[in-house]
Amino acid sequence: MAFGLNTVAVGDTIIRIDSLSNKGKDSLLSIGTDSLTNDSSKTDSVKKKKSDLIAPVKYTARDSIRYSVTGKEVFLYGDAQVLYDDINLKAEYIKLDQGKYQLYAEGRSDTTGKIIGKPVFKQAGKTYNSETLSYNFKTKKGKITEVRTEEGEGYLQGKNIKKTPDDELFVSNGKYSTCNQEHPHFYININKAKVTKNRIITGPAYMVIEDVPLPLAVPFGFFPKKATQTSGIFFLLMEKIEHWASS
């Protein structure tokens, strides 16, 4: 069952609303009819505030959808999904704050203690797999922890990543490799980096093979996302290692 932010949710996945008064104004859980878009269903005399969003926000959940007392916060449990413009976010748990235009997502433990439903964030053809994720619709800024994503001809991992409105990434404690494994056999270890459309700009970096650091380091680096003859020694070394591993 799918719900829009301007849709009154009715169904057995919604916790029953128990009114504290005959008029039903003070509910324990309020189904908000406010929308992040400017087609609110309010009928009072207060002038509606124009939305800063360019598209409606839609959301679904398998297990349940709950609302805060004010109706501004929406809590999605079980195989949750939020769609907005070109954004597609899936996770086991998602919190949507309509007042602050804010999203937060994380996985949840199953009966065996294993974390399931870790956030998968897709935008503009790119996919970010992470442990936790927060994103603001209005500012287009995001924070991602333990992220893994494809960048150019390689794969970027980072303990903490900040995403800017210009789709640039600021990475701390990162790894970059052409190996597609979650734990790569070889990679460039990066203390910090900035990822732009065409290149990765790093601070101190060094090569690691089978978890063994090599005595090959640079104080900073410029790595094009697409390997070329001028990509540098790190990319040439990774190409040789990858060729050797596949032969």
Short mmCIF file of C-alpha atoms in Angstrom, two decimals:
data_model
loop_
_atom_site.label_atom_id
_atom_site.label_comp_id
_atom_site.label_asym_id
_atom_site.label_seq_id
_atom_site.Cartn_x
_atom_site.Cartn_y
_atom_site.Cartn_z
CA MET A 1 0.00 0.00 0.00
CA ALA A 2 1.47 3.36 -1.00
CA PHE A 3 0.92 6.68 0.73
CA GLY A 4 1.64 10.23 -0.32
CA LEU A 5 2.44 12.89 2.20
CA ASN A 6 -0.86 14.55 1.39
CA THR A 7 -2.84 11.31 1.70
CA VAL A 8 -4.86 10.22 4.73
CA ALA A 9 -3.66 6.69 5.45
CA VAL A 10 -6.32 4.06 6.13
CA GLY A 11 -5.53 0.39 6.53
CA ASP A 12 -4.59 -2.33 8.92
CA THR A 13 -0.93 -1.35 8.70
CA ILE A 14 -1.66 1.90 10.51
CA ILE A 15 -1.94 1.86 14.27
CA ARG A 16 -5.53 2.64 15.29
CA ILE A 17 -6.02 6.24 16.37
CA ASP A 18 -7.68 6.54 19.79
CA SER A 19 -9.24 9.94 20.31
CA LEU A 20 -8.87 11.62 23.67
CA SER A 21 -11.99 13.73 23.05
CA ASN A 22 -15.30 13.42 21.26
CA LYS A 23 -14.14 15.85 18.65
CA GLY A 24 -11.02 13.82 17.96
CA LYS A 25 -8.65 16.77 18.02
CA ASP A 26 -6.15 15.33 20.49
CA SER A 27 -5.19 11.94 19.07
CA LEU A 28 -2.46 9.77 20.51
CA LEU A 29 -1.15 9.30 16.96
CA SER A 30 -2.14 11.87 14.41
CA ILE A 31 -2.57 11.13 10.71
CA GLY A 32 -1.27 14.36 9.23
CA THR A 33 -2.85 15.76 6.12
CA ASP A 34 -0.07 18.30 5.60
CA SER A 35 2.07 17.75 2.55
CA LEU A 36 5.65 18.59 1.68
CA THR A 37 4.18 19.87 -1.56
CA ASN A 38 1.88 22.85 -1.68
CA ASP A 39 -1.38 20.95 -2.16
CA SER A 40 -2.22 20.70 1.55
CA SER A 41 -5.75 19.63 2.43
CA LYS A 42 -6.07 22.11 5.31
CA THR A 43 -9.20 24.21 5.12
CA ASP A 44 -8.57 26.77 7.87
CA SER A 45 -8.03 30.47 7.26
CA VAL A 46 -4.27 30.38 7.77
CA LYS A 47 -2.41 31.12 4.57
CA LYS A 48 -0.58 28.06 3.30
CA LYS A 49 3.19 28.23 3.20
CA LYS A 50 4.64 27.67 -0.24
CA SER A 51 6.70 24.50 -0.42
CA ASP A 52 10.37 24.54 -1.41
CA LEU A 53 10.07 21.10 -3.00
CA ILE A 54 9.69 20.47 -6.71
CA ALA A 55 7.78 17.19 -6.49
CA PRO A 56 5.53 15.26 -4.11
CA VAL A 57 7.10 12.83 -1.65
CA LYS A 58 5.66 9.30 -1.62
CA TYR A 59 6.35 6.53 0.86
CA THR A 60 5.46 2.91 1.61
CA ALA A 61 6.24 0.32 4.30
CA ARG A 62 5.53 -3.38 4.67
CA ASP A 63 4.92 -3.65 8.42
CA SER A 64 3.53 -0.34 9.68
CA ILE A 65 3.46 3.42 9.24
CA ARG A 66 3.16 5.57 12.35
CA TYR A 67 2.77 9.30 12.86
CA SER A 68 3.86 11.67 15.60
CA VAL A 69 1.29 13.61 17.63
CA THR A 70 1.77 16.65 15.37
CA GLY A 71 1.67 14.54 12.23
CA LYS A 72 4.91 16.11 11.02
CA GLU A 73 7.02 13.00 11.61
CA VAL A 74 6.37 9.73 9.80
CA PHE A 75 7.96 6.45 10.91
CA LEU A 76 8.18 3.64 8.34
CA TYR A 77 8.86 0.07 9.50
CA GLY A 78 9.79 -2.94 7.38
CA ASP A 79 10.94 -2.77 3.77
CA ALA A 80 10.37 1.00 3.79
CA GLN A 81 10.70 3.17 0.70
CA VAL A 82 10.63 6.91 0.01
CA LEU A 83 10.40 8.39 -3.49
CA TYR A 84 11.07 12.03 -4.34
CA ASP A 85 11.96 13.42 -7.77
CA ASP A 86 14.95 11.27 -8.88
CA ILE A 87 15.59 9.94 -5.35
CA ASN A 88 14.76 6.37 -4.36
CA LEU A 89 15.58 5.39 -0.76
CA LYS A 90 15.00 1.91 0.66
CA ALA A 91 15.72 0.66 4.18
CA GLU A 92 14.24 -1.46 6.95
CA TYR A 93 13.50 1.73 8.91
CA ILE A 94 13.01 5.28 7.65
CA LYS A 95 12.03 8.40 9.58
CA LEU A 96 10.58 11.27 7.54
CA ASP A 97 10.41 14.72 9.16
CA GLN A 98 8.01 16.78 7.05
CA GLY A 99 8.66 20.00 8.96
CA LYS A 100 12.43 19.89 8.48
CA TYR A 101 12.38 18.16 5.06
CA GLN A 102 14.67 15.56 6.61
CA LEU A 103 15.15 11.82 6.00
CA TYR A 104 16.91 9.32 8.23
CA ALA A 105 17.36 5.63 7.37
CA GLU A 106 19.00 2.58 8.92
CA GLY A 107 18.86 -1.19 9.01
CA ARG A 108 17.36 -3.21 11.88
CA SER A 109 18.34 -6.43 13.66
CA ASP A 110 16.41 -9.60 12.81
CA THR A 111 15.70 -12.42 15.27
CA THR A 112 19.26 -13.74 14.90
CA GLY A 113 20.82 -10.34 15.56
CA LYS A 114 21.84 -9.81 11.93
CA ILE A 115 21.36 -6.30 10.54
CA ILE A 116 18.96 -6.37 7.59
CA GLY A 117 17.59 -3.71 5.30
CA LYS A 118 20.59 -1.38 5.31
CA PRO A 119 19.91 1.87 3.45
CA VAL A 120 20.21 1.91 -0.34
CA PHE A 121 20.07 5.44 -1.74
CA LYS A 122 19.72 5.95 -5.50
CA GLN A 123 19.90 9.30 -7.29
CA ALA A 124 20.75 10.33 -10.84
CA GLY A 125 21.83 6.82 -11.79
CA LYS A 126 24.16 6.37 -8.80
CA THR A 127 23.71 3.95 -5.89
CA TYR A 128 24.99 4.38 -2.33
CA ASN A 129 24.95 1.41 0.07
CA SER A 130 25.46 2.39 3.71
CA GLU A 131 24.90 1.68 7.41
CA THR A 132 22.98 4.88 8.12
CA LEU A 133 21.88 7.80 5.97
CA SER A 134 20.42 11.25 6.51
CA TYR A 135 19.35 13.58 3.71
CA ASN A 136 17.63 16.96 3.51
CA PHE A 137 15.25 17.53 0.58
CA LYS A 138 15.52 21.31 0.84
CA THR A 139 19.29 21.78 1.17
CA LYS A 140 20.15 18.63 -0.84
CA LYS A 141 22.84 17.83 1.71
CA GLY A 142 23.40 14.36 3.11
CA LYS A 143 25.50 12.40 5.60
CA ILE A 144 26.27 8.72 5.05
CA THR A 145 28.16 6.26 7.25
CA GLU A 146 30.04 3.16 6.10
CA VAL A 147 29.17 3.84 2.48
CA ARG A 148 30.13 1.90 -0.64
CA THR A 149 29.51 3.27 -4.12
CA GLU A 150 30.86 3.01 -7.65
CA GLU A 151 32.93 5.96 -8.83
CA GLY A 152 34.25 5.96 -12.39
CA GLU A 153 36.06 2.69 -13.07
CA GLY A 154 36.51 1.88 -9.39
CA TYR A 155 34.70 1.51 -6.07
CA LEU A 156 34.81 4.01 -3.24
CA GLN A 157 34.28 3.16 0.42
CA GLY A 158 34.22 5.61 3.29
CA LYS A 159 33.55 5.56 7.01
CA ASN A 160 31.90 8.97 6.80
CA ILE A 161 30.77 10.83 3.70
CA LYS A 162 29.13 14.22 3.31
CA LYS A 163 27.17 14.90 0.13
CA THR A 164 26.84 18.47 -1.16
CA PRO A 165 24.05 20.03 -3.25
CA ASP A 166 26.48 19.90 -6.23
CA ASP A 167 26.79 16.11 -5.83
CA GLU A 168 30.35 16.37 -4.59
CA LEU A 169 31.44 13.98 -1.84
CA PHE A 170 33.75 14.67 1.10
CA VAL A 171 35.15 11.37 2.38
CA SER A 172 37.00 10.47 5.56
CA ASN A 173 38.77 7.14 6.23
CA GLY A 174 38.21 5.87 2.72
CA LYS A 175 39.33 3.20 0.28
CA TYR A 176 39.40 3.30 -3.50
CA SER A 177 39.91 0.20 -5.62
CA THR A 178 39.07 -1.41 -8.93
CA CYS A 179 38.31 -4.60 -6.96
CA ASN A 180 34.53 -4.99 -6.60
CA GLN A 181 34.62 -6.98 -3.33
CA GLU A 182 33.15 -5.52 -0.16
CA HIS A 183 36.57 -6.14 1.41
CA PRO A 184 38.88 -5.43 -1.55
CA HIS A 185 42.10 -7.41 -2.00
CA PHE A 186 43.95 -4.22 -2.91
CA TYR A 187 43.10 -0.54 -2.58
CA ILE A 188 44.34 2.98 -2.09
CA ASN A 189 43.89 3.89 1.57
CA ILE A 190 42.69 7.50 1.84
CA ASN A 191 42.72 9.64 4.97
CA LYS A 192 40.39 12.19 3.40
CA ALA A 193 39.21 12.98 -0.11
CA LYS A 194 36.98 15.15 -2.24
CA VAL A 195 35.13 13.45 -5.08
CA THR A 196 34.07 15.65 -8.00
CA LYS A 197 32.48 14.83 -11.33
CA ASN A 198 35.76 13.88 -13.00
CA ARG A 199 38.33 13.15 -10.33
CA ILE A 200 39.15 12.14 -6.76
CA ILE A 201 41.36 14.58 -4.85
CA THR A 202 42.97 13.06 -1.76
CA GLY A 203 45.06 13.94 1.24
CA PRO A 204 47.67 11.44 2.44
CA ALA A 205 47.23 8.09 0.65
CA TYR A 206 49.05 4.78 0.37
CA MET A 207 48.67 1.41 -1.35
CA VAL A 208 47.44 -1.71 0.50
CA ILE A 209 47.59 -5.29 -0.85
CA GLU A 210 45.96 -8.16 1.08
CA ASP A 211 45.74 -5.89 4.16
CA VAL A 212 49.49 -5.21 4.02
CA PRO A 213 50.43 -1.51 3.57
CA LEU A 214 53.13 -0.91 0.97
CA PRO A 215 55.94 1.61 1.48
CA LEU A 216 54.40 3.64 -1.31
CA ALA A 217 52.64 6.80 -0.19
CA VAL A 218 51.85 10.31 -1.36
CA PRO A 219 51.00 13.43 0.73
CA PHE A 220 48.14 14.16 -1.67
CA GLY A 221 46.84 12.88 -4.97
CA PHE A 222 44.68 13.61 -8.00
CA PHE A 223 43.08 10.50 -9.46
CA PRO A 224 40.85 10.65 -12.54
CA LYS A 225 37.77 8.46 -12.30
CA LYS A 226 38.59 7.01 -15.70
CA ALA A 227 41.98 5.33 -15.94
CA THR A 228 44.32 6.88 -18.51
CA GLN A 229 48.01 6.77 -19.30
CA THR A 230 48.44 9.76 -16.97
CA SER A 231 46.46 8.26 -14.06
CA GLY A 232 49.57 7.74 -11.96
CA ILE A 233 51.43 4.89 -10.34
CA PHE A 234 48.57 3.81 -8.04
CA PHE A 235 46.20 3.14 -10.94
CA LEU A 236 48.91 1.43 -12.97
CA LEU A 237 49.71 -0.78 -9.98
CA MET A 238 46.04 -1.66 -9.43
CA GLU A 239 45.69 -2.57 -13.11
CA LYS A 240 48.70 -4.92 -12.85
CA ILE A 241 47.35 -6.51 -9.64
CA GLU A 242 43.88 -6.95 -11.12
CA HIS A 243 45.32 -8.55 -14.25
CA TRP A 244 47.47 -10.88 -12.15
CA ALA A 245 44.54 -11.87 -9.90
CA SER A 246 42.29 -12.72 -12.84
CA SER A 247 44.91 -14.74 -14.75
#
